[in-house]
Amino acid sequence: CSLPHPPFGSLSGGSSFLSAPPGTVPPSASHLTPPSPANRRAALQPPLRLAMQEGHYATSTSGPKRKKVLEMGAMQRLPRVFPGHELLSRAIKRTSRVPEDLTIRNSRARGRKFAAEKIMYMSKELSKPVGEVLDGFRSVMRKLCPFEQVVVDLTVRSRELAGYGSLQETLALTKELRKRTVAISKAAAQAAANAETRVQAEKECELALAEMQALWERDSWVLEQLLDMSRELKCTPALSSKLSTVVLVGSPNVGKSSIVRGISTGQPEVNNYPFTTRGMTLGHVLDQDSGEQIAQVMDTPGLLPRSDEERNEMELLTLASMEHIDSVVVFVMDLTGGSGEKSSVEAQLTV
């Protein structure tokens, strides 16, 4: 059975740091029950999709055009974040290989250029990857579909509760690390280029390289934090806009994960205790004859009979999938009474 998409309101507990355009109209039930196998795939295509192809505007039946959004699965496009110690080690090694320009006969001029080039090379090896990471995060975050915007907010909130900084703070600290690295190199390179002697130029170079190394040894931990956050965000299921989606919703331990394992390629953990599912698992339903993917089914964390204000991040992920994903919602129930106290028949009906 399919359920309507109720207006749950803000799932992130307040205003988001990401602009979240409103959801679109879900497909009608007729598009989810194909009349015959011959036109099965055509009938499974909903008329409106929340996750549009990259470069196209999210459509609406009325109103102005919306901003461009990436296809669902944009989290997989987040840039690769390198650990700070790895970038520093690589920068030191490559800087030591910078050649001296032997075509310059004057020893002082040659020493000035050599020192300045080593300083700027070290700075480039450190700052360029960080700049690419910052640009990549900004590019992806500006074009997220509403569901993934909520996922980001909930992931960040969960990390904040665990004692980590927010995504905004982490990106700001990363930007500051890059800014200070560039500032050190520019001042030192100018000093080396204007040095009165070759020895003085070499001294300026030595001090600058040591200062950048000390800065990164002290402050590059922020890249480790950004790396951890990136890994969590990339675990978001990458839904295909070309396949119809079924979202399984229900109380804990009622068999949602077993259904996903039984009808799709998904392999969620299955155990006989509540809250086994602590994230979302996506599986694909295959055509028995051709083996082609014809639909995708998602397992969600269990819901308890309580108000939205009392729900934890796992439950809010389930609500977000119901509200923002263009899908059929199937409410799974276990009427045997064997799903535990928190998932009694009465509790399931209340949910």
Coordinates of C-alpha atoms in Angstrom, one line a residue:
C1 CA 0.0 0.0 0.0
S2 CA 1.2 3.5 -0.7
L3 CA 1.0 6.3 1.7
P4 CA 0.8 10.1 0.9
H5 CA 3.7 12.4 1.6
P6 CA 2.7 14.4 4.7
P7 CA 4.3 17.8 5.4
F8 CA 6.6 16.8 8.2
G9 CA 8.1 20.3 8.3
S10 CA 11.7 20.9 9.0
L11 CA 13.4 17.6 9.8
S12 CA 16.7 19.3 10.9
G13 CA 15.2 21.0 13.9
G14 CA 15.6 24.5 12.5
S15 CA 16.8 26.5 9.6
S16 CA 19.4 24.6 7.5
F17 CA 22.7 26.0 6.3
L18 CA 21.8 24.6 2.9
S19 CA 18.9 26.0 0.8
A20 CA 16.3 23.2 0.5
P21 CA 13.8 23.6 -2.3
P22 CA 10.4 22.1 -1.6
G23 CA 9.6 18.6 -2.6
T24 CA 7.7 17.6 -5.7
V25 CA 4.4 15.8 -6.2
P26 CA 4.7 12.0 -5.8
P27 CA 3.7 9.7 -8.6
S28 CA 0.1 8.3 -8.6
A29 CA -0.5 4.7 -7.7
S30 CA -1.3 3.8 -11.3
H31 CA 2.3 4.3 -12.3
L32 CA 3.4 1.7 -9.8
T33 CA 1.1 -1.2 -11.0
P34 CA 2.0 -1.9 -14.7
P35 CA -0.9 -3.5 -16.6
S36 CA 1.3 -6.0 -18.5
P37 CA 4.9 -7.2 -18.6
A38 CA 5.3 -5.8 -22.1
N39 CA 5.2 -2.2 -20.9
R40 CA 6.5 -2.9 -17.4
R41 CA 9.5 -0.7 -17.6
A42 CA 7.6 2.2 -19.2
A43 CA 4.8 2.0 -16.6
L44 CA 7.4 2.1 -13.7
Q45 CA 8.6 5.6 -14.8
P46 CA 7.0 8.3 -12.6
P47 CA 6.0 11.5 -14.3
L48 CA 7.9 13.9 -12.0
R49 CA 11.3 13.2 -10.4
L50 CA 12.8 15.0 -7.5
A51 CA 16.3 14.0 -8.5
M52 CA 16.8 15.5 -12.0
Q53 CA 19.6 14.8 -14.4
E54 CA 22.6 17.0 -13.8
G55 CA 22.3 20.3 -15.7
H56 CA 18.5 20.3 -15.9
Y57 CA 16.2 22.4 -13.7
A58 CA 14.0 20.7 -11.2
T59 CA 10.5 21.0 -12.7
S60 CA 7.3 22.0 -11.2
T61 CA 3.7 22.2 -12.3
S62 CA 3.7 26.0 -11.5
G63 CA 5.9 28.8 -10.4
P64 CA 9.4 30.0 -11.5
K65 CA 12.3 27.7 -12.4
R66 CA 14.2 26.4 -9.5
K67 CA 17.9 26.2 -9.0
K68 CA 19.9 23.4 -10.7
V69 CA 20.2 20.2 -8.6
L70 CA 22.4 17.2 -9.0
E71 CA 21.0 13.8 -9.6
M72 CA 20.4 11.7 -6.4
G73 CA 23.8 10.3 -5.3
A74 CA 25.6 13.6 -5.4
M75 CA 27.4 12.7 -2.2
Q76 CA 29.5 10.3 -4.2
R77 CA 30.9 13.4 -6.0
L78 CA 32.4 14.9 -2.9
P79 CA 36.1 15.5 -3.5
R80 CA 38.7 13.2 -2.1
V81 CA 40.2 14.5 1.1
F82 CA 43.8 13.6 1.8
P83 CA 45.0 13.3 5.5
G84 CA 47.1 16.3 6.5
H85 CA 50.2 14.2 7.4
E86 CA 50.1 12.6 3.9
L87 CA 50.0 16.0 2.1
L88 CA 52.8 17.4 4.3
S89 CA 55.0 14.4 3.8
R90 CA 54.5 14.5 0.0
A91 CA 55.1 18.3 -0.1
I92 CA 58.4 18.0 1.8
K93 CA 59.6 15.2 -0.4
R94 CA 58.7 17.0 -3.7
T95 CA 60.1 20.3 -2.5
S96 CA 63.5 18.7 -1.8
R97 CA 63.6 17.8 -5.5
V98 CA 63.2 21.3 -6.8
P99 CA 66.2 21.9 -9.1
E100 CA 68.4 25.0 -9.0
D101 CA 68.6 27.1 -12.2
L102 CA 72.2 26.6 -13.1
T103 CA 71.8 28.9 -16.2
I104 CA 72.0 31.9 -13.8
R105 CA 75.7 32.6 -13.3
N106 CA 75.4 35.0 -10.5
S107 CA 75.5 33.0 -7.3
R108 CA 73.4 35.5 -5.3
A109 CA 70.7 35.8 -8.0
R110 CA 70.6 32.1 -8.4
G111 CA 70.3 31.5 -4.7
R112 CA 67.5 34.1 -4.4
K113 CA 65.5 32.4 -7.2
F114 CA 66.1 28.9 -5.8
A115 CA 65.0 29.8 -2.3
A116 CA 61.9 31.6 -3.5
E117 CA 60.9 28.7 -5.8
K118 CA 61.3 26.2 -3.1
I119 CA 59.1 28.2 -0.8
M120 CA 56.4 28.7 -3.4
Y121 CA 56.5 25.0 -4.4
M122 CA 56.0 23.9 -0.9
S123 CA 53.1 26.2 -0.5
K124 CA 51.5 25.0 -3.8
E125 CA 51.8 21.4 -2.8
L126 CA 50.0 22.1 0.4
S127 CA 47.4 24.7 -0.6
K128 CA 46.3 23.5 -4.0
P129 CA 44.8 20.1 -2.8
V130 CA 43.0 22.0 0.0
G131 CA 41.6 24.6 -2.4
E132 CA 40.3 21.8 -4.6
V133 CA 38.6 20.1 -1.7
L134 CA 37.0 23.4 -0.6
D135 CA 35.8 24.1 -4.1
G136 CA 34.5 20.6 -4.5
F137 CA 32.5 20.7 -1.3
R138 CA 31.0 24.1 -2.2
S139 CA 30.0 22.9 -5.7
V140 CA 28.2 19.7 -4.4
M141 CA 26.5 21.3 -1.4
R142 CA 25.0 24.1 -3.5
K143 CA 23.2 21.6 -5.8
L144 CA 21.9 18.9 -3.4
C145 CA 18.4 17.6 -3.8
P146 CA 16.2 18.1 -0.7
F147 CA 16.6 14.5 0.6
E148 CA 20.4 14.7 0.6
Q149 CA 20.3 18.2 2.2
V150 CA 18.4 16.7 5.1
V151 CA 20.9 13.8 5.3
V152 CA 23.8 16.3 5.5
D153 CA 22.0 18.2 8.3
L154 CA 21.3 15.1 10.3
T155 CA 24.8 13.8 9.8
V156 CA 26.3 17.1 10.9
R157 CA 23.9 17.2 13.9
S158 CA 24.9 13.7 14.9
R159 CA 28.6 14.6 14.8
E160 CA 28.0 17.7 16.8
L161 CA 26.3 15.7 19.5
A162 CA 29.4 13.4 19.5
G163 CA 31.6 16.4 20.2
Y164 CA 32.8 17.2 16.6
G165 CA 32.5 20.5 14.9
S166 CA 29.9 21.4 12.3
L167 CA 30.5 21.2 8.6
Q168 CA 30.6 24.9 8.4
E169 CA 33.2 25.2 11.1
T170 CA 35.3 22.4 9.6
L171 CA 35.3 24.0 6.2
A172 CA 36.1 27.4 7.8
L173 CA 39.1 25.9 9.7
T174 CA 40.3 24.2 6.5
K175 CA 40.1 27.5 4.6
E176 CA 42.0 29.2 7.4
L177 CA 44.8 26.6 7.2
R178 CA 45.2 27.2 3.5
K179 CA 45.1 31.0 4.0
R180 CA 47.9 30.9 6.6
T181 CA 50.0 28.6 4.5
V182 CA 49.8 31.0 1.5
A183 CA 50.5 34.0 3.7
I184 CA 53.6 32.5 5.1
S185 CA 54.9 31.5 1.7
K186 CA 54.3 34.9 0.1
A187 CA 56.0 36.8 2.8
A188 CA 59.0 34.4 2.9
A189 CA 59.3 34.2 -0.9
Q190 CA 59.5 38.0 -1.2
A191 CA 62.1 38.2 1.6
A192 CA 64.2 35.5 -0.1
A193 CA 63.9 37.2 -3.5
N194 CA 65.2 40.5 -1.9
A195 CA 67.9 38.9 0.3
E196 CA 71.3 40.7 0.2
T197 CA 73.2 37.4 0.1
R198 CA 72.7 33.8 -1.0
V199 CA 73.2 32.7 2.6
Q200 CA 70.4 35.0 3.7
A201 CA 68.1 33.7 1.0
E202 CA 68.7 30.2 2.0
K203 CA 68.0 31.1 5.6
E204 CA 64.7 32.6 4.7
C205 CA 63.8 29.5 2.8
E206 CA 64.7 27.2 5.7
L207 CA 62.7 29.3 8.1
A208 CA 59.6 29.4 5.8
L209 CA 59.7 25.6 5.2
A210 CA 60.0 25.0 8.9
E211 CA 57.2 27.4 9.7
M212 CA 54.8 25.7 7.2
Q213 CA 55.7 22.3 8.5
A214 CA 55.0 23.4 12.1
L215 CA 51.7 24.9 11.1
W216 CA 50.5 21.7 9.4
E217 CA 51.8 19.4 12.2
R218 CA 49.7 21.5 14.6
D219 CA 46.5 22.4 12.6
S220 CA 46.1 19.8 9.8
W221 CA 43.9 17.7 12.1
V222 CA 41.0 19.6 10.6
L223 CA 41.6 17.6 7.4
E224 CA 41.2 14.3 9.3
Q225 CA 37.9 15.6 10.6
L226 CA 36.7 16.6 7.1
L227 CA 37.8 13.2 5.8
D228 CA 35.7 11.4 8.4
M229 CA 32.7 13.6 7.6
S230 CA 33.1 13.0 3.9
R231 CA 33.2 9.2 4.5
E232 CA 30.0 9.4 6.4
L233 CA 28.2 11.5 3.8
K234 CA 29.4 9.2 1.0
C235 CA 27.5 6.3 2.7
T236 CA 24.2 8.0 1.6
P237 CA 22.4 5.6 -0.7
A238 CA 22.8 6.7 -4.4
L239 CA 19.3 6.4 -5.8
S240 CA 18.9 6.2 -9.5
S241 CA 16.4 8.7 -11.1
K242 CA 15.7 6.1 -13.8
L243 CA 14.2 3.5 -11.5
S244 CA 11.1 3.6 -9.4
T245 CA 11.7 3.5 -5.7
V246 CA 10.0 1.6 -2.8
V247 CA 10.7 2.8 0.7
L248 CA 10.0 0.3 3.5
V249 CA 8.8 2.0 6.7
G250 CA 7.7 0.6 10.1
S251 CA 8.5 0.0 13.7
P252 CA 11.8 -1.7 14.7
N253 CA 12.3 -5.4 14.2
V254 CA 9.2 -6.0 12.1
G255 CA 11.0 -7.5 9.1
K256 CA 11.9 -4.6 6.8
S257 CA 15.5 -5.8 6.4
S258 CA 14.4 -9.4 5.7
I259 CA 12.1 -8.2 2.9
V260 CA 14.9 -6.1 1.3
R261 CA 17.3 -9.2 1.4
G262 CA 14.6 -11.4 0.0
I263 CA 13.4 -9.4 -3.0
S264 CA 16.5 -7.3 -3.9
T265 CA 20.3 -7.3 -4.1
G266 CA 20.5 -5.3 -0.8
Q267 CA 22.2 -7.0 2.1
P268 CA 21.1 -5.2 5.3
E269 CA 22.0 -6.7 8.7
V270 CA 19.2 -9.0 10.0
N271 CA 19.0 -9.9 13.7
N272 CA 16.2 -10.6 16.1
Y273 CA 16.4 -7.4 18.1
P274 CA 15.2 -3.8 17.6
F275 CA 17.2 -1.1 15.9
T276 CA 19.3 -3.4 13.8
T277 CA 19.1 -0.9 11.0
R278 CA 21.1 2.2 11.9
G279 CA 21.2 3.6 8.4
M280 CA 19.6 3.2 5.1
T281 CA 20.3 0.2 2.9
L282 CA 19.4 0.2 -0.8
G283 CA 18.8 -2.9 -3.0
H284 CA 17.8 -3.4 -6.6
V285 CA 14.9 -5.6 -7.8
L286 CA 16.0 -7.6 -10.9
D287 CA 13.9 -8.8 -13.7
Q288 CA 13.8 -12.6 -13.5
D289 CA 14.2 -13.1 -17.2
S290 CA 16.7 -10.5 -18.3
G291 CA 18.4 -9.7 -15.0
E292 CA 17.9 -6.0 -15.6
Q293 CA 17.2 -3.6 -12.7
I294 CA 13.5 -2.7 -12.7
A295 CA 13.1 -1.0 -9.3
Q296 CA 15.0 -0.1 -6.1
V297 CA 13.9 -0.8 -2.6
M298 CA 15.2 1.0 0.5
D299 CA 15.3 -0.2 4.1
T300 CA 15.0 2.5 6.8
P301 CA 15.5 2.7 10.5
G302 CA 12.5 1.9 12.7
L303 CA 10.0 4.4 14.0
L304 CA 8.8 4.6 17.6
P305 CA 5.4 5.9 18.6
R306 CA 6.4 9.4 19.6
S307 CA 6.2 13.0 18.3
D308 CA 8.6 14.2 15.6
E309 CA 10.3 16.5 18.2
E310 CA 11.4 13.5 20.2
R311 CA 12.8 11.5 17.3
N312 CA 16.5 10.8 17.0
E313 CA 18.6 11.2 13.8
M314 CA 17.9 7.7 12.6
E315 CA 14.1 8.2 12.7
L316 CA 14.5 11.6 11.0
L317 CA 16.3 9.9 8.2
T318 CA 13.2 7.7 7.7
L319 CA 10.9 10.7 7.7
A320 CA 13.2 12.4 5.2
S321 CA 13.0 9.5 2.9
M322 CA 9.2 9.5 3.0
E323 CA 9.0 13.3 2.5
H324 CA 11.6 13.9 -0.1
I325 CA 12.1 10.8 -2.2
D326 CA 9.9 10.3 -5.2
S327 CA 8.7 6.8 -4.2
V328 CA 6.0 4.4 -3.0
V329 CA 6.0 4.0 0.8
V330 CA 5.2 0.6 2.1
F331 CA 4.4 0.3 5.8
V332 CA 5.6 -3.0 7.1
M333 CA 3.9 -4.6 10.1
D334 CA 4.3 -7.7 12.2
L335 CA 1.0 -8.7 13.7
T336 CA 2.4 -11.8 15.5
G337 CA 3.4 -9.9 18.6
G338 CA 6.9 -11.3 18.4
S339 CA 8.8 -8.1 17.5
G340 CA 9.4 -6.9 21.0
E341 CA 7.8 -4.5 23.5
K342 CA 8.7 -1.4 21.5
S343 CA 7.1 -2.9 18.4
S344 CA 3.9 -4.3 19.8
V345 CA 0.9 -4.4 17.5
E346 CA -0.5 -1.4 19.4
A347 CA 2.8 0.5 19.0
Q348 CA 2.9 -0.3 15.3
L349 CA -0.7 1.0 14.8
T350 CA 0.2 4.2 16.7
V351 CA 3.2 4.8 14.4

